[in-house]
XYZ file of C-alpha atoms in Angstrom:
422
model
C -30.415 25.287 4.349
C -30.140 22.625 6.791
C -28.780 20.366 4.099
C -26.501 22.344 3.068
C -24.960 23.053 6.359
C -25.003 19.374 7.084
C -23.083 18.731 3.890
C -20.597 21.954 4.547
C -19.810 20.567 7.750
C -18.778 17.304 6.037
C -16.793 18.474 3.591
C -14.781 21.070 6.416
C -14.139 18.384 8.790
C -12.885 15.890 5.691
C -10.471 18.728 4.635
C -9.386 19.090 7.956
C -8.203 15.567 7.628
C -10.544 13.725 9.620
C -11.245 10.151 8.510
C -14.525 9.955 6.590
C -16.518 8.115 9.388
C -15.420 10.382 11.901
C -16.432 13.453 9.811
C -19.813 11.993 9.377
C -20.330 11.417 13.230
C -19.233 14.911 14.027
C -20.800 16.529 11.297
C -23.972 14.978 12.170
C -23.619 15.941 15.886
C -22.893 19.560 15.136
C -26.234 19.553 12.496
C -28.159 18.084 14.996
C -26.959 20.473 17.684
C -27.472 23.740 15.457
C -31.175 22.429 14.717
C -31.647 22.335 18.742
C -32.371 18.646 18.728
C -30.959 16.209 21.658
C -27.551 14.854 20.683
C -27.884 11.879 22.374
C -30.160 10.256 19.683
C -26.980 9.849 17.607
C -25.722 7.247 20.209
C -28.902 5.351 19.843
C -28.451 5.538 16.308
C -24.869 4.278 16.540
C -25.691 1.304 18.593
C -28.885 0.596 17.018
C -27.091 0.321 13.460
C -24.922 -2.326 14.794
C -26.974 -4.073 17.178
C -28.580 -6.266 14.553
C -28.943 -10.312 14.098
C -28.492 -10.072 10.312
C -25.217 -8.106 10.577
C -23.701 -10.765 12.584
C -23.108 -12.344 9.523
C -20.521 -9.861 8.445
C -17.768 -10.402 11.062
C -18.514 -14.433 10.368
C -17.716 -14.063 6.934
C -14.761 -11.935 7.323
C -13.494 -14.345 9.527
C -14.364 -17.157 7.025
C -12.308 -15.051 4.432
C -9.166 -14.841 6.892
C -9.372 -18.412 7.819
C -9.812 -19.529 3.966
C -6.594 -17.267 3.182
C -4.889 -18.902 6.023
C -5.412 -22.368 5.321
C -4.032 -22.650 1.950
C -7.655 -22.389 -0.214
C -6.321 -19.513 -2.216
C -3.447 -21.217 -3.311
C -5.105 -24.513 -3.990
C -7.844 -22.509 -6.046
C -4.876 -20.658 -7.925
C -3.358 -23.625 -8.841
C -6.447 -25.215 -10.421
C -7.489 -22.036 -12.120
C -4.141 -22.156 -13.891
C -4.647 -26.020 -14.971
C -7.752 -24.850 -16.668
C -6.972 -21.617 -18.617
C -2.971 -20.801 -17.659
C -2.063 -22.091 -20.938
C -4.176 -19.417 -22.951
C -2.800 -15.895 -24.015
C -2.393 -13.740 -20.879
C -3.184 -16.756 -18.981
C -1.994 -15.886 -15.484
C -4.210 -12.612 -16.199
C -7.266 -14.986 -16.704
C -6.428 -17.203 -13.870
C -6.546 -14.362 -11.752
C -9.922 -13.564 -12.794
C -11.339 -17.507 -12.566
C -9.777 -17.694 -9.365
C -11.800 -14.622 -8.231
C -14.861 -16.279 -9.228
C -14.015 -19.467 -7.446
C -13.025 -17.421 -4.181
C -16.116 -15.206 -4.298
C -18.123 -18.298 -3.269
C -16.040 -18.702 0.191
C -15.039 -15.152 1.157
C -17.734 -12.362 0.006
C -15.218 -9.777 0.203
C -13.495 -8.083 -2.696
C -10.776 -6.665 -0.306
C -10.116 -10.030 0.837
C -9.720 -11.298 -2.835
C -7.648 -8.696 -3.853
C -5.120 -8.697 -0.837
C -4.850 -12.563 -1.059
C -4.781 -13.158 -4.504
C -2.892 -9.687 -5.342
C 0.130 -10.845 -2.987
C 0.503 -14.163 -4.869
C -0.459 -13.204 -8.767
C 0.968 -9.339 -9.121
C 4.173 -10.284 -8.429
C 4.103 -13.152 -10.547
C 2.734 -11.414 -13.579
C 5.052 -8.514 -13.501
C 7.776 -11.042 -13.526
C 6.509 -13.073 -16.555
C 6.077 -9.555 -18.300
C 2.854 -8.007 -17.592
C 2.753 -4.013 -16.927
C 2.417 -3.075 -13.746
C -0.753 -0.927 -13.978
C -2.211 -3.954 -16.230
C -1.648 -6.431 -13.466
C -2.939 -3.990 -10.642
C -6.320 -3.285 -12.691
C -6.940 -7.086 -13.790
C -6.773 -7.992 -9.727
C -8.859 -5.032 -8.612
C -11.365 -5.583 -11.200
C -11.664 -9.099 -10.729
C -12.057 -8.768 -6.998
C -15.556 -7.322 -7.865
C -16.979 -10.507 -8.514
C -16.818 -11.485 -4.806
C -19.362 -8.617 -4.131
C -21.552 -10.024 -6.888
C -21.447 -13.408 -6.599
C -22.827 -14.797 -3.336
C -21.996 -14.839 -0.534
C -21.425 -11.149 -0.361
C -20.781 -9.046 2.612
C -22.207 -5.854 0.936
C -25.328 -7.797 -0.251
C -25.906 -8.562 3.829
C -25.307 -4.832 4.618
C -27.713 -3.755 1.978
C -30.310 -6.691 2.932
C -30.270 -5.439 6.659
C -30.734 -1.852 5.869
C -33.546 -2.057 3.461
C -35.069 -5.469 4.753
C -34.504 -7.255 1.475
C -34.134 -10.871 1.286
C -30.471 -11.664 1.630
C -31.273 -15.033 0.131
C -32.891 -13.618 -2.512
C -29.998 -11.355 -3.172
C -27.460 -13.886 -3.123
C -29.253 -16.178 -5.747
C -29.890 -12.728 -7.833
C -26.203 -12.091 -7.992
C -24.851 -15.414 -9.716
C -26.024 -14.600 -13.366
C -24.807 -10.973 -13.209
C -21.646 -12.229 -11.482
C -21.110 -14.492 -14.251
C -21.872 -12.157 -16.894
C -19.126 -9.803 -15.589
C -16.702 -12.789 -15.338
C -17.339 -13.142 -19.082
C -16.802 -9.454 -19.783
C -13.327 -9.426 -17.914
C -12.271 -12.612 -19.566
C -12.601 -11.215 -22.989
C -11.228 -7.998 -22.013
C -8.066 -9.611 -20.779
C -7.865 -12.029 -23.632
C -7.921 -9.180 -26.146
C -5.840 -6.913 -24.293
C -3.424 -9.796 -23.809
C -3.314 -10.691 -27.665
C -3.008 -6.735 -28.561
C -0.269 -6.412 -25.972
C 1.549 -9.626 -26.576
C 1.490 -10.559 -23.169
C 2.790 -14.207 -22.658
C 0.874 -17.595 -22.204
C 1.941 -20.583 -19.620
C 2.308 -24.418 -20.683
C -0.634 -26.535 -21.015
C -1.135 -29.087 -18.464
C -1.900 -32.526 -19.277
C -4.859 -34.363 -17.607
C -2.706 -36.422 -15.331
C -0.978 -33.086 -14.298
C -4.658 -31.407 -13.814
C -6.352 -34.357 -12.001
C -4.660 -34.301 -8.693
C -4.453 -30.196 -8.381
C -8.451 -30.739 -9.045
C -8.717 -33.091 -6.553
C -6.914 -30.783 -3.981
C -9.003 -27.849 -4.743
C -12.409 -29.943 -4.858
C -12.956 -29.410 -0.728
C -12.418 -25.495 -1.280
C -14.955 -25.495 -4.226
C -17.541 -27.048 -2.164
C -17.758 -24.123 0.266
C -20.507 -22.188 -1.699
C -22.391 -25.076 -2.448
C -22.682 -25.768 1.377
C -23.442 -22.146 1.996
C -26.137 -21.332 -0.685
C -27.477 -24.939 -0.464
C -28.228 -24.519 3.396
C -30.177 -21.228 2.558
C -31.941 -22.490 -0.344
C -33.373 -25.724 1.578
C -34.148 -23.505 4.608
C -31.469 -25.391 6.612
C -29.591 -21.888 8.002
C -30.330 -18.444 7.820
C -27.337 -16.017 6.023
C -25.865 -15.211 9.725
C -25.898 -19.166 10.177
C -24.346 -19.554 6.897
C -21.487 -17.221 7.963
C -20.990 -19.452 10.958
C -21.213 -22.818 8.746
C -18.519 -20.995 6.650
C -15.966 -20.311 9.569
C -16.198 -24.001 11.049
C -15.868 -25.749 7.216
C -12.661 -23.139 6.683
C -11.193 -24.475 9.970
C -12.093 -27.817 8.854
C -10.002 -27.193 5.821
C -7.186 -25.832 7.271
C -6.670 -28.142 10.341
C -7.641 -31.480 8.618
C -7.687 -31.354 4.598
C -4.440 -29.212 3.942
C -3.248 -28.945 7.461
C -1.962 -25.432 7.243
C -3.748 -24.071 10.411
C -2.213 -24.784 13.915
C -3.389 -23.896 17.297
C -0.826 -21.266 17.355
C -1.945 -19.577 14.405
C -5.574 -19.582 15.382
C -4.780 -16.674 17.759
C -3.337 -14.417 15.051
C -6.463 -15.463 12.732
C -8.994 -14.031 15.337
C -6.817 -11.119 15.795
C -6.950 -10.345 12.145
C -10.562 -11.132 11.967
C -11.327 -8.547 14.695
C -9.469 -5.821 13.020
C -10.944 -6.508 9.716
C -14.447 -6.426 11.165
C -13.984 -3.475 13.478
C -13.699 -1.144 10.280
C -16.729 -2.022 8.258
C -19.048 -1.817 11.604
C -17.536 1.559 12.557
C -18.271 2.659 8.894
C -22.033 0.944 9.384
C -22.524 2.984 12.675
C -21.534 6.347 11.696
C -23.157 6.179 8.516
C -26.400 5.568 10.202
C -25.986 8.708 12.316
C -25.405 10.628 9.091
C -28.244 8.834 7.427
C -30.492 10.214 10.299
C -28.931 13.640 10.088
C -29.887 13.960 6.549
C -33.639 12.648 7.508
C -33.731 15.265 9.774
C -33.023 17.904 7.274
C -35.455 16.656 4.857
C -33.282 15.372 2.357
C -35.057 12.429 1.618
C -38.032 14.393 0.834
C -35.877 16.789 -1.579
C -34.591 13.714 -3.723
C -38.261 12.203 -4.110
C -39.414 15.381 -5.776
C -36.059 15.751 -7.873
C -36.212 12.277 -9.402
C -40.199 12.060 -9.976
C -39.535 15.429 -11.403
C -36.932 14.070 -13.852
C -38.544 11.161 -14.759
C -41.346 8.502 -14.424
C -39.683 5.666 -16.161
C -38.439 2.779 -13.845
C -35.299 1.885 -16.259
C -34.229 5.913 -16.655
C -34.597 5.840 -13.031
C -31.863 3.103 -12.384
C -29.575 4.191 -15.188
C -30.041 7.446 -13.379
C -29.324 5.735 -10.083
C -26.154 3.689 -11.759
C -24.740 7.338 -12.905
C -25.225 9.002 -9.923
C -23.854 6.371 -7.378
C -20.908 5.685 -10.065
C -20.095 9.773 -9.303
C -20.558 9.301 -5.805
C -18.009 6.327 -5.706
C -15.433 8.907 -6.710
C -15.344 10.592 -3.601
C -16.858 8.320 -0.844
C -16.206 4.655 0.248
C -18.493 2.215 -0.731
C -20.229 1.183 2.548
C -20.773 4.602 3.628
C -22.004 5.464 0.394
C -24.353 2.291 0.726
C -25.514 3.654 4.085
C -26.401 7.044 3.536
C -28.086 6.594 -0.026
C -29.615 3.439 0.160
C -32.416 4.769 2.653
C -32.782 7.122 0.172
C -33.366 5.517 -3.214
C -34.673 2.424 -2.408
C -38.090 3.739 -1.141
C -38.196 5.848 -4.361
C -37.709 2.471 -6.230
C -40.425 0.751 -4.466
C -42.627 3.886 -5.559
C -41.546 3.118 -9.298
C -42.287 -0.454 -8.885
C -38.999 -1.795 -9.224
C -38.447 -5.120 -7.687
C -36.186 -5.067 -4.324
C -33.570 -7.763 -5.430
C -32.896 -6.067 -8.924
C -32.679 -2.682 -7.594
C -30.294 -4.150 -4.848
C -28.208 -5.391 -7.137
C -28.001 -2.512 -9.324
C -26.893 -0.396 -6.622
C -24.174 -2.823 -5.283
C -22.629 -2.862 -8.903
C -22.989 0.919 -8.660
C -21.030 1.085 -5.151
C -18.408 -1.611 -6.137
C -17.514 0.850 -8.973
C -16.692 3.219 -6.320
C -13.751 0.498 -5.002
C -12.236 1.123 -8.302
C -11.972 4.507 -9.440
C -9.005 6.977 -8.163
C -8.640 8.457 -5.722
C -10.974 6.919 -3.148
C -10.995 3.230 -4.792
C -9.949 0.772 -1.994
C -9.605 -2.256 -4.442
C -7.464 -0.339 -6.615
C -5.275 1.290 -4.055
C -4.346 -2.257 -2.620
C -3.802 -3.514 -5.764
C -1.217 -0.509 -6.819
C -0.151 -0.798 -3.361
C 0.982 -4.327 -4.160
C 2.375 -3.709 -7.569
C 4.222 -0.736 -6.410
C 2.596 2.140 -8.928
C 0.882 5.302 -8.106
C -3.105 4.585 -8.078
C -3.557 6.835 -11.072
C -1.446 5.072 -13.154
C -3.655 1.653 -12.597
C -5.068 0.091 -15.911
C -8.712 -0.021 -14.710
C -10.863 1.940 -17.318
C -11.555 -0.918 -19.365
C -12.688 -3.232 -16.806
C -14.768 -0.139 -15.318
C -16.473 0.034 -18.283
C -17.540 -3.626 -18.371
C -19.018 -3.423 -14.998
C -20.973 -0.459 -16.100
C -22.259 -2.509 -19.010
C -23.340 -5.199 -16.441
C -25.273 -2.372 -14.221
C -26.936 -1.093 -17.522
C -27.860 -4.962 -18.359
C -29.516 -5.444 -14.616
C -31.604 -2.123 -15.330
C -32.833 -3.477 -18.855
C -33.417 -6.890 -18.091
C -34.942 -7.776 -14.891
C -34.739 -11.458 -15.658
C -30.928 -11.600 -15.068
C -31.553 -10.740 -11.208
C -34.915 -12.244 -10.622
C -35.019 -15.767 -12.225
C -32.826 -17.548 -9.843
C -34.521 -16.025 -6.556
C -38.155 -16.692 -8.094
C -37.086 -20.209 -9.024
C -34.856 -21.361 -5.800
C -36.451 -18.915 -3.007
């Protein structure tokens, strides 16, 4: 009964127009008050959720993404990707996907990816003759690679909540991220051939070489980050600091697009971009505590164990359940509410922490694509100047679901690299 009251309060406050984070805090406070529990516990939960050394990596990687965008890294990566595959049918759309793979090794943020690349590529694709819904759909879907290929901000949050090795999650995401890249490239190629989308001009080696040399310093960033973690030289949090310093080096020394005057605006943008996820983390912790008080976790345990004792089927149920949750709830909020409930269940099934973590991350990132709440689709459709319900995204959602199923069926995809390098 208490669980029903808590969710009723949440839905009611949302219907009044409150943001999700505010609704979670208010509903949690009201639920605890009705249960005659001290509300000041919520303040401790709010502060305790973000008072974490591990979570310090989040603002550093967000700042690194902002710095990379301002330093010209995104443009140089797009130019290099265009030289490699821009001559193919639907070349600009395929460049969109390849550039996301390159950019993922630096930003760790799907939102940063879709915002930076979308502003450059969506208008260009529309001008070249691509349909606006397709241009927005490709950009939004490709950005998901940034949350699966390391370094990933959502992996850092997941690891801090569940005490899963963040380095293990980083290395475990490499193979699924590459598989997703291949799936997206194939879908883009098939749709481009069917719809007659244009192809660009093939670049000669003489044209490609200077572009490649210009992009190499940027492409070295993931090697620096993962190499430091692999050899035990830095923690993921310290790797975020290194990413910031390296980005500033690229922007001020290599590409010379960051000036002392622009540094202040970079810090302002980073602070604003950091405040949103950190507030969501804090508010979700309060709601998660309220759920725990109601006994929702025990209820979920009984329901799931009653449905199946098969670990693979449990993972498939998780994938579909979180996909449904993502239709209505922002991904970080969904992570912080449902991960503390599902992760202990996965351990009881004997599922490796890294495998289950990556499954949940893939499932949660699907929610950033699905209308009406999908953040990446909203950003891309806004840039393309179309309604979010018109975005051509469902072929790509099917591909991401397929990656989730592969993670559930084949543990080696996520466990091979962590067991080898960590």
